[in-house]
Amino acid sequence: MTWYLLGAGNIGTLVASYLARAGQPVRRVGRGPAPLQRNLLWPDGRHQALTLAGDDGGLIQRLVITTKAQDTADALRPLLPRLANGALLLRLQNGLGSLDALPLPEGLQQVEGLTTSGAWRDGAQVQVVAENDTLLGLAQGDPEPPADIAALLPHWPGARWCTDIRRQQWLKLSVNAVINPITALNDCPNGALCDDPARQQQARALADEADALFHRLDPDWPGDTYGRALAVARATAANMSSMRADVRAGQRTEIAYINGWLLRQADQLGMSLPAHRLMVAALPA
Ligand SMILES: NC(=O)c1ccc[n+]([C@@H]2O[C@H](COP(=O)([O-])OP(=O)(O)OC[C@H]3O[C@@H](n4cnc5c(N)ncnc54)[C@H](OP(=O)(O)O)[C@@H]3O)[C@@H](O)[C@H]2O)c1
């Protein structure tokens, strides 16, 4: 059974290479019928030439979503009539809420993923920077993955099934909501968050507001977003956040699905998050 790939970019091409290893046919969707050639290069010199078949307009039973969050609703809307009953969606993106505005049919299996792997593209060449942890899970916390995901996991380095994916997404989102906008606005590497009093103050305000919200959403929220954000900033000190990279490239950012997602939750609870609101207003969405 074919997997369709919406978003044959950096992460999408990496996922397509795992699907190919697993012997699962994959074709991209949403960019016409022409096939796409990609060459993946790993840090140890391994490489893989990959031909992604183009869209055939067929019924979609399995779909990987690796568009940027802000492109997702427009990309997926025209595909909704093609989704089979009970289709499996695997969304692997930073940020939350990219499918919220869509009238998704009932009965879909929505697997959520988050990854700390990294890849970037130069034309047809996809450089894999690192294959780190990837967590996949269903929001309702099912202990076992759907069969199609179970068949894929052994071929996906660092991937594992996760029964508390929502908690893991919230933990990652809270850290991203601190590091990404500050590094993007100040055009600085992640580590610059740790050694500048003004940036630390901004980070503290964002982290405290995120904790206040998550405590309302989940009484067991562990808090200390500030400590976790600083630890990640230190551990990735030389790295460029994806939001900073997007701003530098003159592109829209995923701010509406990171800090913007927090604002939408806060609005529903009658809370105000002024530090996050400032960031959402300041960055291109
Ligand atoms: N890259 C990383 O290292 C990394 C790491 C962790 C998480 N992530 C997350 O993974 C997600 C994807 O990031 P990325 O870096 O892979 O982005 P990317 O390289 O920009 O890939 C996104 C792809 O979506 C495609 N796309 C956009 N609109 C489309 C449409 N209407 N129909 C079909 N395809 C469409 C784009 O196609 P065109 O090229 O044709 O425009 C592009 O190839 C983001 O949420 C990001 O935060 C990325």
Short mmCIF file of C-alpha atoms and ligand atoms in Angstrom, two decimals:
data_model
loop_
_atom_site.label_atom_id
_atom_site.label_comp_id
_atom_site.label_asym_id
_atom_site.label_seq_id
_atom_site.Cartn_x
_atom_site.Cartn_y
_atom_site.Cartn_z
CA MET A 1 0.00 0.00 0.00
CA THR A 2 1.39 3.37 -1.03
CA TRP A 3 2.46 6.08 1.39
CA TYR A 4 1.83 9.59 0.08
CA LEU A 5 4.27 12.29 1.14
CA LEU A 6 3.05 15.86 1.53
CA GLY A 7 6.18 18.02 1.82
CA ALA A 8 9.17 16.44 0.10
CA GLY A 9 11.62 18.82 1.75
CA ASN A 10 14.39 18.17 4.28
CA ILE A 11 12.58 16.00 6.81
CA GLY A 12 10.13 14.60 4.26
CA THR A 13 12.96 13.26 2.10
CA LEU A 14 14.57 11.67 5.16
CA VAL A 15 11.30 9.93 6.05
CA ALA A 16 10.93 8.82 2.42
CA SER A 17 14.37 7.17 2.67
CA TYR A 18 13.19 5.17 5.73
CA LEU A 19 10.03 4.15 3.89
CA ALA A 20 12.18 3.01 0.95
CA ARG A 21 14.35 0.97 3.36
CA ALA A 22 11.22 -0.60 4.76
CA GLY A 23 10.22 -1.60 1.23
CA GLN A 24 7.15 0.66 1.34
CA PRO A 25 6.23 2.43 -1.91
CA VAL A 26 6.12 6.21 -1.50
CA ARG A 27 5.00 8.96 -3.84
CA ARG A 28 4.81 12.66 -3.22
CA VAL A 29 1.53 14.45 -3.36
CA GLY A 30 0.50 18.01 -4.11
CA ARG A 31 3.17 19.04 -6.59
CA GLY A 32 1.93 17.36 -9.76
CA PRO A 33 2.69 14.03 -11.45
CA ALA A 34 6.41 14.56 -12.17
CA PRO A 35 8.81 12.33 -10.22
CA LEU A 36 11.40 13.97 -8.00
CA GLN A 37 15.07 13.01 -7.70
CA ARG A 38 16.81 13.45 -4.36
CA ASN A 39 20.25 12.49 -3.17
CA LEU A 40 20.67 12.00 0.57
CA LEU A 41 24.09 12.35 2.14
CA TRP A 42 24.87 11.16 5.69
CA PRO A 43 27.67 12.57 7.89
CA ASP A 44 29.64 9.30 7.59
CA GLY A 45 29.73 9.59 3.79
CA ARG A 46 26.89 7.17 3.03
CA HIS A 47 24.54 8.34 0.33
CA GLN A 48 21.29 7.22 -1.19
CA ALA A 49 19.75 8.22 -4.50
CA LEU A 50 16.00 8.37 -4.18
CA THR A 51 13.37 8.76 -6.87
CA LEU A 52 10.03 9.86 -5.51
CA ALA A 53 7.17 9.02 -7.84
CA GLY A 54 4.82 11.92 -8.59
CA ASP A 55 1.19 12.22 -7.61
CA ASP A 56 -1.18 9.73 -9.28
CA GLY A 57 -4.37 11.27 -7.88
CA GLY A 58 -5.18 8.00 -6.06
CA LEU A 59 -7.04 7.27 -2.85
CA ILE A 60 -4.86 8.16 0.13
CA GLN A 61 -4.69 5.51 2.83
CA ARG A 62 -1.37 6.54 4.38
CA LEU A 63 -0.10 10.11 4.41
CA VAL A 64 3.07 11.64 5.83
CA ILE A 65 2.79 15.40 6.45
CA THR A 66 6.13 17.19 6.51
CA THR A 67 5.25 20.57 5.10
CA LYS A 68 6.09 23.59 7.22
CA ALA A 69 3.25 24.14 9.68
CA GLN A 70 2.14 27.40 8.03
CA ASP A 71 1.77 25.74 4.59
CA THR A 72 -0.13 22.71 5.82
CA ALA A 73 -3.79 23.76 5.73
CA ASP A 74 -3.52 25.09 2.16
CA ALA A 75 -1.58 22.02 1.05
CA LEU A 76 -3.89 19.46 2.64
CA ARG A 77 -7.31 21.06 1.94
CA PRO A 78 -7.47 19.95 -1.73
CA LEU A 79 -6.50 16.41 -0.71
CA LEU A 80 -9.30 15.91 1.83
CA PRO A 81 -11.70 14.28 -0.71
CA ARG A 82 -8.98 11.74 -1.49
CA LEU A 83 -8.56 10.54 2.11
CA ALA A 84 -9.81 6.97 2.57
CA ASN A 85 -12.04 6.05 5.50
CA GLY A 86 -9.78 5.39 8.47
CA ALA A 87 -6.69 6.72 6.66
CA LEU A 88 -3.46 6.97 8.65
CA LEU A 89 -1.92 10.45 8.92
CA LEU A 90 1.61 10.85 10.24
CA ARG A 91 2.31 14.52 11.02
CA LEU A 92 5.96 15.26 11.67
CA GLN A 93 6.36 18.97 12.24
CA ASN A 94 7.50 21.52 14.74
CA GLY A 95 4.60 23.33 16.29
CA LEU A 96 1.03 22.37 17.00
CA GLY A 97 -2.37 23.04 15.50
CA SER A 98 -1.54 23.02 11.79
CA LEU A 99 -4.54 20.76 11.06
CA ASP A 100 -6.97 22.51 13.41
CA ALA A 101 -8.61 24.71 10.77
CA LEU A 102 -9.38 21.78 8.46
CA PRO A 103 -12.64 19.80 8.35
CA LEU A 104 -10.87 16.45 8.72
CA PRO A 105 -13.14 13.43 8.22
CA GLU A 106 -14.03 11.34 11.26
CA GLY A 107 -12.16 8.14 11.91
CA LEU A 108 -8.67 9.12 10.77
CA GLN A 109 -5.74 7.68 12.71
CA GLN A 110 -3.66 10.76 13.48
CA VAL A 111 -0.14 9.83 14.49
CA GLU A 112 1.85 12.79 15.80
CA GLY A 113 5.63 12.85 15.58
CA LEU A 114 8.43 14.99 16.87
CA THR A 115 12.05 14.71 15.97
CA THR A 116 15.37 16.15 16.98
CA SER A 117 16.97 14.81 13.81
CA GLY A 118 18.24 17.42 11.41
CA ALA A 119 18.55 17.76 7.64
CA TRP A 120 18.99 20.60 5.18
CA ARG A 121 18.79 20.80 1.44
CA ASP A 122 20.88 22.29 -1.30
CA GLY A 123 18.94 21.78 -4.50
CA ALA A 124 18.36 18.05 -4.95
CA GLN A 125 20.95 17.17 -2.30
CA VAL A 126 19.68 16.55 1.23
CA GLN A 127 22.41 16.65 3.86
CA VAL A 128 21.46 14.63 6.92
CA VAL A 129 23.02 16.46 9.87
CA ALA A 130 22.01 14.07 12.63
CA GLU A 131 19.64 11.19 13.25
CA ASN A 132 18.48 11.65 16.82
CA ASP A 133 15.36 10.69 18.73
CA THR A 134 12.03 10.62 16.95
CA LEU A 135 8.89 10.03 18.99
CA LEU A 136 5.68 8.87 17.36
CA GLY A 137 2.37 8.44 19.11
CA LEU A 138 -1.38 8.81 19.02
CA ALA A 139 -2.85 11.69 21.03
CA GLN A 140 -5.03 9.28 23.02
CA GLY A 141 -1.88 7.47 24.17
CA ASP A 142 -2.44 4.03 22.64
CA PRO A 143 0.16 1.58 23.95
CA GLU A 144 0.70 -0.10 20.56
CA PRO A 145 1.41 1.58 17.21
CA PRO A 146 -0.83 0.95 14.21
CA ALA A 147 0.55 -1.94 12.13
CA ASP A 148 1.84 0.36 9.36
CA ILE A 149 3.89 2.35 11.88
CA ALA A 150 5.14 -0.80 13.63
CA ALA A 151 6.42 -2.03 10.26
CA LEU A 152 8.29 1.24 9.71
CA LEU A 153 9.92 1.72 13.14
CA PRO A 154 12.76 -0.85 12.69
CA HIS A 155 13.93 1.02 9.58
CA TRP A 156 13.89 4.49 11.19
CA PRO A 157 17.00 5.13 13.31
CA GLY A 158 16.17 6.67 16.70
CA ALA A 159 12.41 6.27 16.29
CA ARG A 160 10.22 4.80 18.99
CA TRP A 161 6.56 4.57 19.85
CA CYS A 162 5.55 6.91 22.61
CA THR A 163 2.45 6.66 24.83
CA ASP A 164 2.58 10.27 26.08
CA ILE A 165 3.22 12.10 22.83
CA ARG A 166 1.10 15.10 23.84
CA ARG A 167 3.18 15.72 26.98
CA GLN A 168 6.39 15.36 24.88
CA GLN A 169 5.07 17.80 22.27
CA TRP A 170 4.18 20.33 24.97
CA LEU A 171 7.63 20.01 26.54
CA LYS A 172 9.31 20.61 23.17
CA LEU A 173 6.92 23.40 22.20
CA SER A 174 7.53 25.25 25.48
CA VAL A 175 11.30 25.23 24.86
CA ASN A 176 10.93 26.16 21.19
CA ALA A 177 8.63 29.03 22.15
CA VAL A 178 11.53 30.51 24.14
CA ILE A 179 14.57 29.76 21.98
CA ASN A 180 13.15 30.23 18.49
CA PRO A 181 11.72 33.75 18.63
CA ILE A 182 14.55 35.21 20.73
CA THR A 183 17.27 33.83 18.44
CA ALA A 184 15.29 34.88 15.35
CA LEU A 185 14.69 38.43 16.55
CA ASN A 186 18.25 38.92 17.78
CA ASP A 187 19.80 37.01 14.85
CA CYS A 188 21.96 35.04 17.26
CA PRO A 189 22.93 31.40 17.78
CA ASN A 190 21.09 29.40 20.45
CA GLY A 191 23.92 29.75 22.98
CA ALA A 192 23.61 33.55 22.99
CA LEU A 193 20.51 33.08 25.12
CA CYS A 194 22.63 32.05 28.07
CA ASP A 195 25.07 34.93 28.37
CA ASP A 196 23.09 38.12 27.87
CA PRO A 197 20.97 39.58 30.71
CA ALA A 198 18.40 41.18 28.37
CA ARG A 199 17.85 37.93 26.46
CA GLN A 200 17.68 35.99 29.72
CA GLN A 201 14.97 38.35 30.92
CA GLN A 202 13.01 37.81 27.69
CA ALA A 203 13.48 34.06 28.05
CA ARG A 204 12.30 34.15 31.66
CA ALA A 205 9.13 36.04 30.73
CA LEU A 206 8.29 33.65 27.88
CA ALA A 207 9.04 30.59 29.99
CA ASP A 208 6.98 31.77 32.98
CA GLU A 209 3.98 32.55 30.80
CA ALA A 210 4.24 29.14 29.09
CA ASP A 211 4.39 27.42 32.49
CA ALA A 212 1.35 29.35 33.75
CA LEU A 213 -0.63 28.20 30.70
CA PHE A 214 0.51 24.59 30.79
CA HIS A 215 -0.26 24.36 34.51
CA ARG A 216 -3.85 25.31 33.63
CA LEU A 217 -3.94 22.73 30.82
CA ASP A 218 -2.30 19.99 32.86
CA PRO A 219 -2.13 20.06 36.66
CA ASP A 220 0.85 17.66 36.49
CA TRP A 221 2.89 19.97 34.26
CA PRO A 222 6.51 19.78 35.51
CA GLY A 223 7.24 23.49 35.02
CA ASP A 224 10.79 24.90 34.81
CA THR A 225 10.55 25.75 31.13
CA TYR A 226 13.24 28.36 31.75
CA GLY A 227 15.71 25.76 33.07
CA ARG A 228 14.93 23.36 30.23
CA ALA A 229 15.25 26.09 27.58
CA LEU A 230 18.61 27.21 28.93
CA ALA A 231 19.86 23.62 29.05
CA VAL A 232 18.86 23.10 25.39
CA ALA A 233 20.38 26.46 24.40
CA ARG A 234 23.66 25.47 26.08
CA ALA A 235 23.68 21.98 24.54
CA THR A 236 23.04 23.44 21.05
CA ALA A 237 25.02 26.64 21.59
CA ALA A 238 26.44 26.95 18.07
CA ASN A 239 23.23 25.94 16.28
CA MET A 240 20.94 28.19 14.30
CA SER A 241 17.30 27.79 15.27
CA SER A 242 14.92 26.99 12.42
CA MET A 243 13.06 30.26 13.02
CA ARG A 244 16.25 32.29 12.75
CA ALA A 245 17.07 30.41 9.53
CA ASP A 246 13.61 31.21 8.12
CA VAL A 247 13.93 34.92 8.97
CA ARG A 248 17.40 35.04 7.41
CA ALA A 249 16.03 33.40 4.26
CA GLY A 250 13.22 35.99 4.10
CA GLN A 251 10.59 33.27 4.65
CA ARG A 252 7.51 32.99 6.82
CA THR A 253 8.19 31.34 10.17
CA GLU A 254 6.29 28.71 12.18
CA ILE A 255 5.59 31.29 14.93
CA ALA A 256 1.79 30.95 14.53
CA TYR A 257 2.05 27.26 15.45
CA ILE A 258 4.51 27.68 18.32
CA ASN A 259 3.92 30.91 20.29
CA GLY A 260 0.68 31.46 18.35
CA TRP A 261 -0.62 28.07 19.48
CA LEU A 262 0.03 29.10 23.09
CA LEU A 263 -1.91 32.32 22.53
CA ARG A 264 -4.91 30.46 21.09
CA GLN A 265 -5.00 28.14 24.12
CA ALA A 266 -4.62 31.11 26.48
CA ASP A 267 -7.45 33.02 24.76
CA GLN A 268 -9.79 30.09 25.39
CA LEU A 269 -8.92 30.18 29.08
CA GLY A 270 -9.16 33.96 29.37
CA MET A 271 -5.43 34.27 30.06
CA SER A 272 -3.13 36.84 28.51
CA LEU A 273 0.44 36.03 27.50
CA PRO A 274 1.91 39.45 26.66
CA ALA A 275 5.48 38.28 26.06
CA HIS A 276 4.31 35.65 23.55
CA ARG A 277 1.94 38.14 21.92
CA LEU A 278 4.88 40.48 21.32
CA MET A 279 6.84 37.70 19.62
CA VAL A 280 3.91 36.69 17.41
CA ALA A 281 3.50 40.31 16.32
CA ALA A 282 7.20 40.75 15.64
CA LEU A 283 7.91 37.74 13.42
CA PRO A 284 6.64 36.94 9.92
CA ALA A 285 3.90 34.28 9.96
N1 LIG B 1 14.82 20.38 8.72
C1 LIG B 1 15.04 19.94 9.94
O1 LIG B 1 16.18 19.63 10.32
C2 LIG B 1 13.90 19.78 10.91
C3 LIG B 1 14.16 19.21 12.17
C4 LIG B 1 13.10 19.02 13.07
C5 LIG B 1 11.81 19.38 12.69
N2 LIG B 1 11.60 19.95 11.47
C6 LIG B 1 10.22 20.33 11.14
O2 LIG B 1 9.80 19.57 10.01
C7 LIG B 1 8.86 20.33 9.24
C8 LIG B 1 9.37 20.41 7.81
O3 LIG B 1 10.59 21.14 7.81
P1 LIG B 1 11.63 21.04 6.61
O4 LIG B 1 12.88 21.65 7.09
O5 LIG B 1 11.63 19.67 6.05
O6 LIG B 1 10.91 22.04 5.57
P2 LIG B 1 11.17 22.17 4.00
O7 LIG B 1 12.50 21.61 3.63
O8 LIG B 1 10.84 23.57 3.65
O9 LIG B 1 10.08 21.19 3.38
C9 LIG B 1 8.74 21.53 3.27
C10 LIG B 1 8.29 21.01 1.93
O10 LIG B 1 6.89 21.25 1.84
C11 LIG B 1 6.62 21.42 0.47
N3 LIG B 1 5.33 22.08 0.27
C12 LIG B 1 4.91 23.31 0.64
N4 LIG B 1 3.66 23.54 0.23
C13 LIG B 1 3.27 22.41 -0.44
C14 LIG B 1 2.10 22.04 -1.11
N5 LIG B 1 1.03 22.86 -1.22
N6 LIG B 1 2.03 20.81 -1.70
C15 LIG B 1 3.09 19.97 -1.63
N7 LIG B 1 4.25 20.28 -1.01
C16 LIG B 1 4.33 21.49 -0.42
C17 LIG B 1 7.75 22.28 -0.03
O11 LIG B 1 7.83 22.06 -1.41
P3 LIG B 1 8.61 23.04 -2.40
O12 LIG B 1 10.05 22.84 -2.06
O13 LIG B 1 8.20 22.53 -3.72
O14 LIG B 1 8.11 24.42 -2.06
C18 LIG B 1 8.93 21.70 0.74
O15 LIG B 1 9.60 20.73 -0.04
C19 LIG B 1 8.77 21.70 9.92
O16 LIG B 1 7.68 21.72 10.79
C20 LIG B 1 10.07 21.79 10.71
O17 LIG B 1 9.99 22.63 11.82
C21 LIG B 1 12.60 20.16 10.58
#
